PDB file of C-alpha atoms in Angstrom:
ATOM      1  CA  UNK A   1     -29.528 -19.648  83.424  1.00 96.00           C
ATOM      2  CA  UNK A   2     -31.727 -17.396  85.489  1.00 98.00           C
ATOM      3  CA  UNK A   3     -31.121 -13.935  85.501  1.00 98.00           C
ATOM      4  CA  UNK A   4     -31.986 -11.742  87.811  1.00 98.00           C
ATOM      5  CA  UNK A   5     -33.391  -8.371  87.588  1.00 98.00           C
ATOM      6  CA  UNK A   6     -33.431  -5.447  90.480  1.00 98.00           C
ATOM      7  CA  UNK A   7     -34.420  -2.419  90.052  1.00 98.00           C
ATOM      8  CA  UNK A   8     -33.639  -0.049  90.325  1.00 97.00           C
ATOM      9  CA  UNK A   9     -30.166   0.289  90.983  1.00 98.00           C
ATOM     10  CA  UNK A  10     -29.676   3.674  92.973  1.00 97.00           C
ATOM     11  CA  UNK A  11     -31.718   5.551  94.666  1.00 96.00           C
ATOM     12  CA  UNK A  12     -31.945   8.135  97.046  1.00 96.00           C
ATOM     13  CA  UNK A  13     -33.546   8.248 100.157  1.00 96.00           C
ATOM     14  CA  UNK A  14     -34.465  10.245 103.654  1.00 96.00           C
ATOM     15  CA  UNK A  15     -34.977   8.331 107.056  1.00 96.00           C
ATOM     16  CA  UNK A  16     -37.805   7.494 107.985  1.00 96.00           C
ATOM     17  CA  UNK A  17     -39.073   6.766 104.369  1.00 97.00           C
ATOM     18  CA  UNK A  18     -40.299   4.082 102.588  1.00 97.00           C
ATOM     19  CA  UNK A  19     -38.148   2.210 100.147  1.00 97.00           C
ATOM     20  CA  UNK A  20     -39.457  -0.638  97.664  1.00 98.00           C
ATOM     21  CA  UNK A  21     -36.548  -3.448  95.751  1.00 98.00           C
ATOM     22  CA  UNK A  22     -37.784  -4.970  92.999  1.00 98.00           C
ATOM     23  CA  UNK A  23     -36.650  -8.642  92.183  1.00 98.00           C
ATOM     24  CA  UNK A  24     -37.286 -10.056  88.691  1.00 98.00           C
ATOM     25  CA  UNK A  25     -36.669 -13.133  87.975  1.00 98.00           C
ATOM     26  CA  UNK A  26     -36.086 -14.045  84.377  1.00 98.00           C
ATOM     27  CA  UNK A  27     -38.275 -17.169  84.999  1.00 98.00           C
ATOM     28  CA  UNK A  28     -40.235 -18.447  87.912  1.00 98.00           C
ATOM     29  CA  UNK A  29     -38.514 -19.428  91.227  1.00 98.00           C
ATOM     30  CA  UNK A  30     -41.763 -19.857  93.392  1.00 96.00           C
ATOM     31  CA  UNK A  31     -40.857 -18.123  96.379  1.00 97.00           C
ATOM     32  CA  UNK A  32     -36.685 -19.708  96.256  1.00 98.00           C
ATOM     33  CA  UNK A  33     -35.327 -16.206  96.763  1.00 98.00           C
ATOM     34  CA  UNK A  34     -32.920 -14.159  99.677  1.00 98.00           C
ATOM     35  CA  UNK A  35     -32.668 -10.790 100.163  1.00 98.00           C
ATOM     36  CA  UNK A  36     -28.955  -9.701 101.567  1.00 98.00           C
ATOM     37  CA  UNK A  37     -28.214  -6.454 102.750  1.00 98.00           C
ATOM     38  CA  UNK A  38     -23.504  -5.674 102.594  1.00 98.00           C
ATOM     39  CA  UNK A  39     -22.245  -2.260 103.651  1.00 98.00           C
ATOM     40  CA  UNK A  40     -18.967  -1.129 101.688  1.00 96.00           C
ATOM     41  CA  UNK A  41     -16.071  -3.556 102.963  1.00 96.00           C
ATOM     42  CA  UNK A  42     -18.370  -5.839 105.024  1.00 97.00           C
ATOM     43  CA  UNK A  43     -19.498  -9.292 104.655  1.00 98.00           C
ATOM     44  CA  UNK A  44     -23.416  -9.183 102.995  1.00 98.00           C
ATOM     45  CA  UNK A  45     -26.378 -10.050 105.489  1.00 98.00           C
ATOM     46  CA  UNK A  46     -28.279 -12.448 104.970  1.00 98.00           C
ATOM     47  CA  UNK A  47     -32.338 -10.537 105.045  1.00 98.00           C
ATOM     48  CA  UNK A  48     -34.845 -12.769 104.278  1.00 98.00           C
ATOM     49  CA  UNK A  49     -35.762 -16.191 102.961  1.00 98.00           C
ATOM     50  CA  UNK A  50     -38.196 -17.811 100.646  1.00 98.00           C
ATOM     51  CA  UNK A  51     -39.370 -14.813  99.741  1.00 98.00           C
ATOM     52  CA  UNK A  52     -40.723 -13.274 102.959  1.00 98.00           C
ATOM     53  CA  UNK A  53     -39.351 -14.066 106.558  1.00 98.00           C
ATOM     54  CA  UNK A  54     -37.447 -12.425 108.474  1.00 98.00           C
ATOM     55  CA  UNK A  55     -33.732 -13.903 109.472  1.00 96.00           C
ATOM     56  CA  UNK A  56     -33.648 -13.836 112.745  1.00 95.00           C
ATOM     57  CA  UNK A  57     -32.242 -10.662 114.496  1.00 96.00           C
ATOM     58  CA  UNK A  58     -33.342  -8.378 111.268  1.00 98.00           C
ATOM     59  CA  UNK A  59     -35.153  -5.759 112.765  1.00 97.00           C
ATOM     60  CA  UNK A  60     -39.209  -5.863 111.609  1.00 98.00           C
ATOM     61  CA  UNK A  61     -39.081  -2.618 109.485  1.00 98.00           C
ATOM     62  CA  UNK A  62     -37.543  -5.241 107.146  1.00 98.00           C
ATOM     63  CA  UNK A  63     -39.802  -7.089 105.280  1.00 98.00           C
ATOM     64  CA  UNK A  64     -40.150  -9.013 102.094  1.00 98.00           C
ATOM     65  CA  UNK A  65     -43.523 -10.744  99.033  1.00 98.00           C
ATOM     66  CA  UNK A  66     -43.578 -12.557  95.788  1.00 98.00           C
ATOM     67  CA  UNK A  67     -43.387 -15.806  94.318  1.00 98.00           C
ATOM     68  CA  UNK A  68     -43.189 -16.678  90.972  1.00 98.00           C
ATOM     69  CA  UNK A  69     -41.595 -13.509  89.364  1.00 98.00           C
ATOM     70  CA  UNK A  70     -41.831 -10.037  90.787  1.00 98.00           C
ATOM     71  CA  UNK A  71     -40.389  -9.078  94.840  1.00 98.00           C
ATOM     72  CA  UNK A  72     -40.481  -6.755  96.512  1.00 98.00           C
ATOM     73  CA  UNK A  73     -37.707  -6.103  99.481  1.00 98.00           C
ATOM     74  CA  UNK A  74     -39.689  -3.384 100.883  1.00 98.00           C
ATOM     75  CA  UNK A  75     -38.040  -0.597 104.200  1.00 97.00           C
ATOM     76  CA  UNK A  76     -41.043   1.065 106.248  1.00 96.00           C
ATOM     77  CA  UNK A  77     -39.044   3.512 108.077  1.00 95.00           C
ATOM     78  CA  UNK A  78     -35.603   3.212 106.570  1.00 96.00           C
ATOM     79  CA  UNK A  79     -32.479   4.091 109.343  1.00 96.00           C
ATOM     80  CA  UNK A  80     -29.599   5.409 109.240  1.00 94.00           C
ATOM     81  CA  UNK A  81     -27.457   2.447 109.142  1.00 95.00           C
ATOM     82  CA  UNK A  82     -29.851   0.186 106.248  1.00 97.00           C
ATOM     83  CA  UNK A  83     -28.377   2.928 103.727  1.00 93.00           C
ATOM     84  CA  UNK A  84     -25.718   0.124 102.463  1.00 97.00           C
ATOM     85  CA  UNK A  85     -26.121  -2.009  98.714  1.00 98.00           C
ATOM     86  CA  UNK A  86     -29.624  -4.425  98.382  1.00 98.00           C
ATOM     87  CA  UNK A  87     -28.766  -7.512  96.352  1.00 98.00           C
ATOM     88  CA  UNK A  88     -32.145 -10.436  96.066  1.00 98.00           C
ATOM     89  CA  UNK A  89     -30.889 -13.908  94.409  1.00 98.00           C
ATOM     90  CA  UNK A  90     -33.014 -17.662  93.859  1.00 98.00           C
ATOM     91  CA  UNK A  91     -32.256 -20.435  94.377  1.00 98.00           C
ATOM     92  CA  UNK A  92     -34.531 -21.837  92.725  1.00 98.00           C
ATOM     93  CA  UNK A  93     -32.118 -23.726  89.832  1.00 98.00           C
ATOM     94  CA  UNK A  94     -28.464 -24.072  89.493  1.00 97.00           C
ATOM     95  CA  UNK A  95     -26.289 -22.441  89.324  1.00 97.00           C
ATOM     96  CA  UNK A  96     -27.878 -19.605  92.193  1.00 97.00           C
ATOM     97  CA  UNK A  97     -27.864 -16.749  90.889  1.00 98.00           C
ATOM     98  CA  UNK A  98     -27.393 -13.259  92.480  1.00 98.00           C
ATOM     99  CA  UNK A  99     -29.280  -9.475  90.626  1.00 98.00           C
ATOM    100  CA  UNK A 100     -26.596  -6.925  90.266  1.00 98.00           C
ATOM    101  CA  UNK A 101     -27.074  -5.076  93.646  1.00 98.00           C
ATOM    102  CA  UNK A 102     -28.769  -1.923  94.053  1.00 98.00           C
ATOM    103  CA  UNK A 103     -27.172   0.736  96.047  1.00 98.00           C
ATOM    104  CA  UNK A 104     -29.741   2.953  98.820  1.00 97.00           C
ATOM    105  CA  UNK A 105     -27.937   5.272  99.529  1.00 96.00           C
ATOM    106  CA  UNK A 106     -28.220   8.922 101.729  1.00 88.00           C
ATOM    107  CA  UNK A 107     -30.511  12.486  99.792  1.00 87.00           C
TER     108      UNK A 107
ATOM    109  CA  UNK B   1     -19.692 -17.541 119.000  1.00 95.00           C
ATOM    110  CA  UNK B   2     -21.129 -18.959 115.788  1.00 96.00           C
ATOM    111  CA  UNK B   3     -18.959 -17.860 113.217  1.00 97.00           C
ATOM    112  CA  UNK B   4     -17.025 -18.554 109.151  1.00 98.00           C
ATOM    113  CA  UNK B   5     -13.361 -18.304 108.848  1.00 98.00           C
ATOM    114  CA  UNK B   6     -12.156 -18.466 105.148  1.00 98.00           C
ATOM    115  CA  UNK B   7      -7.432 -18.431 104.601  1.00 98.00           C
ATOM    116  CA  UNK B   8      -5.662 -19.285 102.176  1.00 98.00           C
ATOM    117  CA  UNK B   9      -6.581 -16.386 100.115  1.00 97.00           C
ATOM    118  CA  UNK B  10      -3.123 -14.070  98.667  1.00 98.00           C
ATOM    119  CA  UNK B  11      -1.960 -13.488  95.004  1.00 98.00           C
ATOM    120  CA  UNK B  12      -1.721 -15.546  91.956  1.00 98.00           C
ATOM    121  CA  UNK B  13      -0.142 -16.049  88.609  1.00 98.00           C
ATOM    122  CA  UNK B  14      -2.255 -17.205  86.010  1.00 98.00           C
ATOM    123  CA  UNK B  15      -2.475 -20.677  85.652  1.00 98.00           C
ATOM    124  CA  UNK B  16      -1.533 -20.855  89.030  1.00 98.00           C
ATOM    125  CA  UNK B  17      -3.362 -23.339  91.498  1.00 98.00           C
ATOM    126  CA  UNK B  18      -5.244 -21.931  95.521  1.00 98.00           C
ATOM    127  CA  UNK B  19      -6.448 -24.056  97.497  1.00 98.00           C
ATOM    128  CA  UNK B  20      -9.350 -22.072 100.452  1.00 98.00           C
ATOM    129  CA  UNK B  21     -11.007 -22.846 104.110  1.00 98.00           C
ATOM    130  CA  UNK B  22     -13.335 -22.263 105.576  1.00 98.00           C
ATOM    131  CA  UNK B  23     -13.507 -22.855 109.311  1.00 98.00           C
ATOM    132  CA  UNK B  24     -16.955 -23.235 111.296  1.00 98.00           C
ATOM    133  CA  UNK B  25     -16.734 -22.087 114.733  1.00 97.00           C
ATOM    134  CA  UNK B  26     -19.926 -21.994 117.367  1.00 97.00           C
ATOM    135  CA  UNK B  27     -21.307 -24.238 115.856  1.00 97.00           C
ATOM    136  CA  UNK B  28     -20.981 -27.677 113.636  1.00 97.00           C
ATOM    137  CA  UNK B  29     -21.080 -28.378 109.896  1.00 96.00           C
ATOM    138  CA  UNK B  30     -22.520 -30.917 109.027  1.00 96.00           C
ATOM    139  CA  UNK B  31     -26.268 -30.779 109.084  1.00 97.00           C
ATOM    140  CA  UNK B  32     -25.545 -27.417 106.907  1.00 98.00           C
ATOM    141  CA  UNK B  33     -25.341 -27.440 102.167  1.00 98.00           C
ATOM    142  CA  UNK B  34     -22.069 -25.479 102.348  1.00 98.00           C
ATOM    143  CA  UNK B  35     -21.492 -22.096  99.948  1.00 98.00           C
ATOM    144  CA  UNK B  36     -18.932 -20.350  98.329  1.00 98.00           C
ATOM    145  CA  UNK B  37     -19.451 -16.780  96.725  1.00 98.00           C
ATOM    146  CA  UNK B  38     -17.267 -14.394  95.891  1.00 98.00           C
ATOM    147  CA  UNK B  39     -17.059 -10.737  94.798  1.00 98.00           C
ATOM    148  CA  UNK B  40     -14.517  -9.396  92.130  1.00 98.00           C
ATOM    149  CA  UNK B  41     -13.300  -5.072  93.373  1.00 97.00           C
ATOM    150  CA  UNK B  42     -16.515  -3.077  93.075  1.00 97.00           C
ATOM    151  CA  UNK B  43     -18.719  -5.230  90.975  1.00 98.00           C
ATOM    152  CA  UNK B  44     -21.780  -6.996  92.617  1.00 98.00           C
ATOM    153  CA  UNK B  45     -21.952 -11.086  94.385  1.00 98.00           C
ATOM    154  CA  UNK B  46     -21.338 -14.125  91.800  1.00 98.00           C
ATOM    155  CA  UNK B  47     -22.995 -17.477  93.398  1.00 98.00           C
ATOM    156  CA  UNK B  48     -19.337 -20.395  92.912  1.00 98.00           C
ATOM    157  CA  UNK B  49     -20.105 -23.390  94.415  1.00 98.00           C
ATOM    158  CA  UNK B  50     -21.822 -25.992  97.157  1.00 98.00           C
ATOM    159  CA  UNK B  51     -21.417 -29.171  98.109  1.00 98.00           C
ATOM    160  CA  UNK B  52     -24.405 -31.105 100.413  1.00 98.00           C
ATOM    161  CA  UNK B  53     -24.092 -32.757 103.404  1.00 98.00           C
ATOM    162  CA  UNK B  54     -21.893 -35.339 102.885  1.00 96.00           C
ATOM    163  CA  UNK B  55     -20.737 -34.043  99.947  1.00 96.00           C
ATOM    164  CA  UNK B  56     -22.243 -36.116  97.410  1.00 97.00           C
ATOM    165  CA  UNK B  57     -23.661 -33.640  95.470  1.00 98.00           C
ATOM    166  CA  UNK B  58     -21.776 -30.586  93.658  1.00 98.00           C
ATOM    167  CA  UNK B  59     -23.043 -28.043  91.599  1.00 98.00           C
ATOM    168  CA  UNK B  60     -20.533 -25.378  89.742  1.00 98.00           C
ATOM    169  CA  UNK B  61     -21.657 -22.207  87.938  1.00 98.00           C
ATOM    170  CA  UNK B  62     -20.234 -22.965  84.528  1.00 98.00           C
ATOM    171  CA  UNK B  63     -17.253 -19.947  84.602  1.00 98.00           C
ATOM    172  CA  UNK B  64     -15.456 -22.707  87.523  1.00 98.00           C
ATOM    173  CA  UNK B  65     -16.659 -25.615  86.064  1.00 98.00           C
ATOM    174  CA  UNK B  66     -13.284 -28.225  85.712  1.00 98.00           C
ATOM    175  CA  UNK B  67     -11.229 -25.649  87.500  1.00 98.00           C
ATOM    176  CA  UNK B  68     -12.512 -25.493  91.128  1.00 98.00           C
ATOM    177  CA  UNK B  69     -13.615 -28.702  93.696  1.00 98.00           C
ATOM    178  CA  UNK B  70     -15.345 -28.089  96.688  1.00 98.00           C
ATOM    179  CA  UNK B  71     -15.236 -30.607  99.213  1.00 98.00           C
ATOM    180  CA  UNK B  72     -15.303 -30.151 103.176  1.00 98.00           C
ATOM    181  CA  UNK B  73     -13.846 -32.748 106.192  1.00 98.00           C
ATOM    182  CA  UNK B  74     -16.649 -32.581 108.699  1.00 98.00           C
ATOM    183  CA  UNK B  75     -14.790 -34.141 111.385  1.00 97.00           C
ATOM    184  CA  UNK B  76     -12.380 -31.215 110.448  1.00 98.00           C
ATOM    185  CA  UNK B  77     -15.268 -28.865 111.110  1.00 98.00           C
ATOM    186  CA  UNK B  78     -14.260 -27.417 107.162  1.00 98.00           C
ATOM    187  CA  UNK B  79     -15.621 -26.360 104.497  1.00 98.00           C
ATOM    188  CA  UNK B  80     -13.333 -26.090 101.535  1.00 98.00           C
ATOM    189  CA  UNK B  81     -11.587 -24.811  97.555  1.00 98.00           C
ATOM    190  CA  UNK B  82      -9.226 -26.217  94.903  1.00 98.00           C
ATOM    191  CA  UNK B  83      -8.961 -23.652  92.311  1.00 98.00           C
ATOM    192  CA  UNK B  84      -7.008 -24.491  89.698  1.00 98.00           C
ATOM    193  CA  UNK B  85      -6.399 -22.607  86.145  1.00 98.00           C
ATOM    194  CA  UNK B  86      -6.713 -19.958  87.691  1.00 98.00           C
ATOM    195  CA  UNK B  87      -7.801 -16.655  85.609  1.00 98.00           C
ATOM    196  CA  UNK B  88      -7.728 -12.657  85.415  1.00 98.00           C
ATOM    197  CA  UNK B  89     -11.319 -12.405  86.137  1.00 98.00           C
ATOM    198  CA  UNK B  90     -11.241 -15.203  88.733  1.00 98.00           C
ATOM    199  CA  UNK B  91      -9.622 -11.900  91.312  1.00 98.00           C
ATOM    200  CA  UNK B  92     -12.321 -11.813  94.498  1.00 98.00           C
ATOM    201  CA  UNK B  93     -13.301 -12.049  97.534  1.00 98.00           C
ATOM    202  CA  UNK B  94     -14.431 -15.478  98.023  1.00 98.00           C
ATOM    203  CA  UNK B  95     -16.481 -16.594 101.277  1.00 98.00           C
ATOM    204  CA  UNK B  96     -18.261 -18.800 102.143  1.00 98.00           C
ATOM    205  CA  UNK B  97     -21.506 -18.970 103.693  1.00 98.00           C
ATOM    206  CA  UNK B  98     -23.447 -21.672 105.392  1.00 98.00           C
ATOM    207  CA  UNK B  99     -26.716 -23.685 103.677  1.00 96.00           C
ATOM    208  CA  UNK B 100     -28.249 -23.752 100.599  1.00 96.00           C
ATOM    209  CA  UNK B 101     -30.685 -19.848 102.066  1.00 96.00           C
ATOM    210  CA  UNK B 102     -26.572 -18.599 102.851  1.00 97.00           C
ATOM    211  CA  UNK B 103     -28.084 -17.206 106.557  1.00 96.00           C
ATOM    212  CA  UNK B 104     -24.033 -17.118 108.116  1.00 98.00           C
ATOM    213  CA  UNK B 105     -21.226 -15.993 106.440  1.00 98.00           C
ATOM    214  CA  UNK B 106     -17.504 -15.730 106.582  1.00 98.00           C
ATOM    215  CA  UNK B 107     -15.214 -12.105 106.419  1.00 98.00           C
ATOM    216  CA  UNK B 108     -13.618 -13.362 103.181  1.00 98.00           C
ATOM    217  CA  UNK B 109     -10.794 -13.990 101.199  1.00 98.00           C
ATOM    218  CA  UNK B 110      -8.527 -12.086  98.541  1.00 98.00           C
ATOM    219  CA  UNK B 111      -7.450 -14.283  95.582  1.00 98.00           C
ATOM    220  CA  UNK B 112      -5.997 -11.919  93.158  1.00 98.00           C
ATOM    221  CA  UNK B 113      -4.460 -13.428  89.533  1.00 98.00           C
ATOM    222  CA  UNK B 114      -2.392 -11.350  88.416  1.00 97.00           C
ATOM    223  CA  UNK B 115       1.378 -11.510  86.955  1.00 96.00           C
TER     224      UNK B 115
END
């Protein structure tokens, strides 16, 4: 199975900060990578697919980059509603796998 | 409104069975792969299974192979997950999601396996 490793596991930041979350795959997955946001008690929400394509309705402060094994989710200017847990997921090879999550907290 | 609604969760004893349903509204299920994802209490997301548009291909995570069966009824606009031989470690919120890229998620249904 392909292992997805996110870093950091948790992160404290302030409103207005630029934040990056990294996701590394244990083998190459081309650009078959998605990012999700989950708030407590809620279902996950799709943010980005194909590594860098923004899902419809998602604010442009979110962006994704990378290919192969290394990927980055960037939030250009944190807003209060962005404090949540973020997950990456590969859909290159079965079984599809998620990263362990990155919890973004208010500093 | 485009949405997915799961149902069928509950408390079941180890070794028991449960069938989850996922009803689509506001769109037609038939053009899409469909997926089940679960989340144990306080833990991360785990991809469980998915099924092709016509049901001809199904894939599972190893931990549920031989115990869980994913199916769909496009005429009823619904997705299912039959779960047999349930174990304590299957306790989780189960989400259905649209597509391979999981663009749309339901609200989830809680399955608790306990004696």
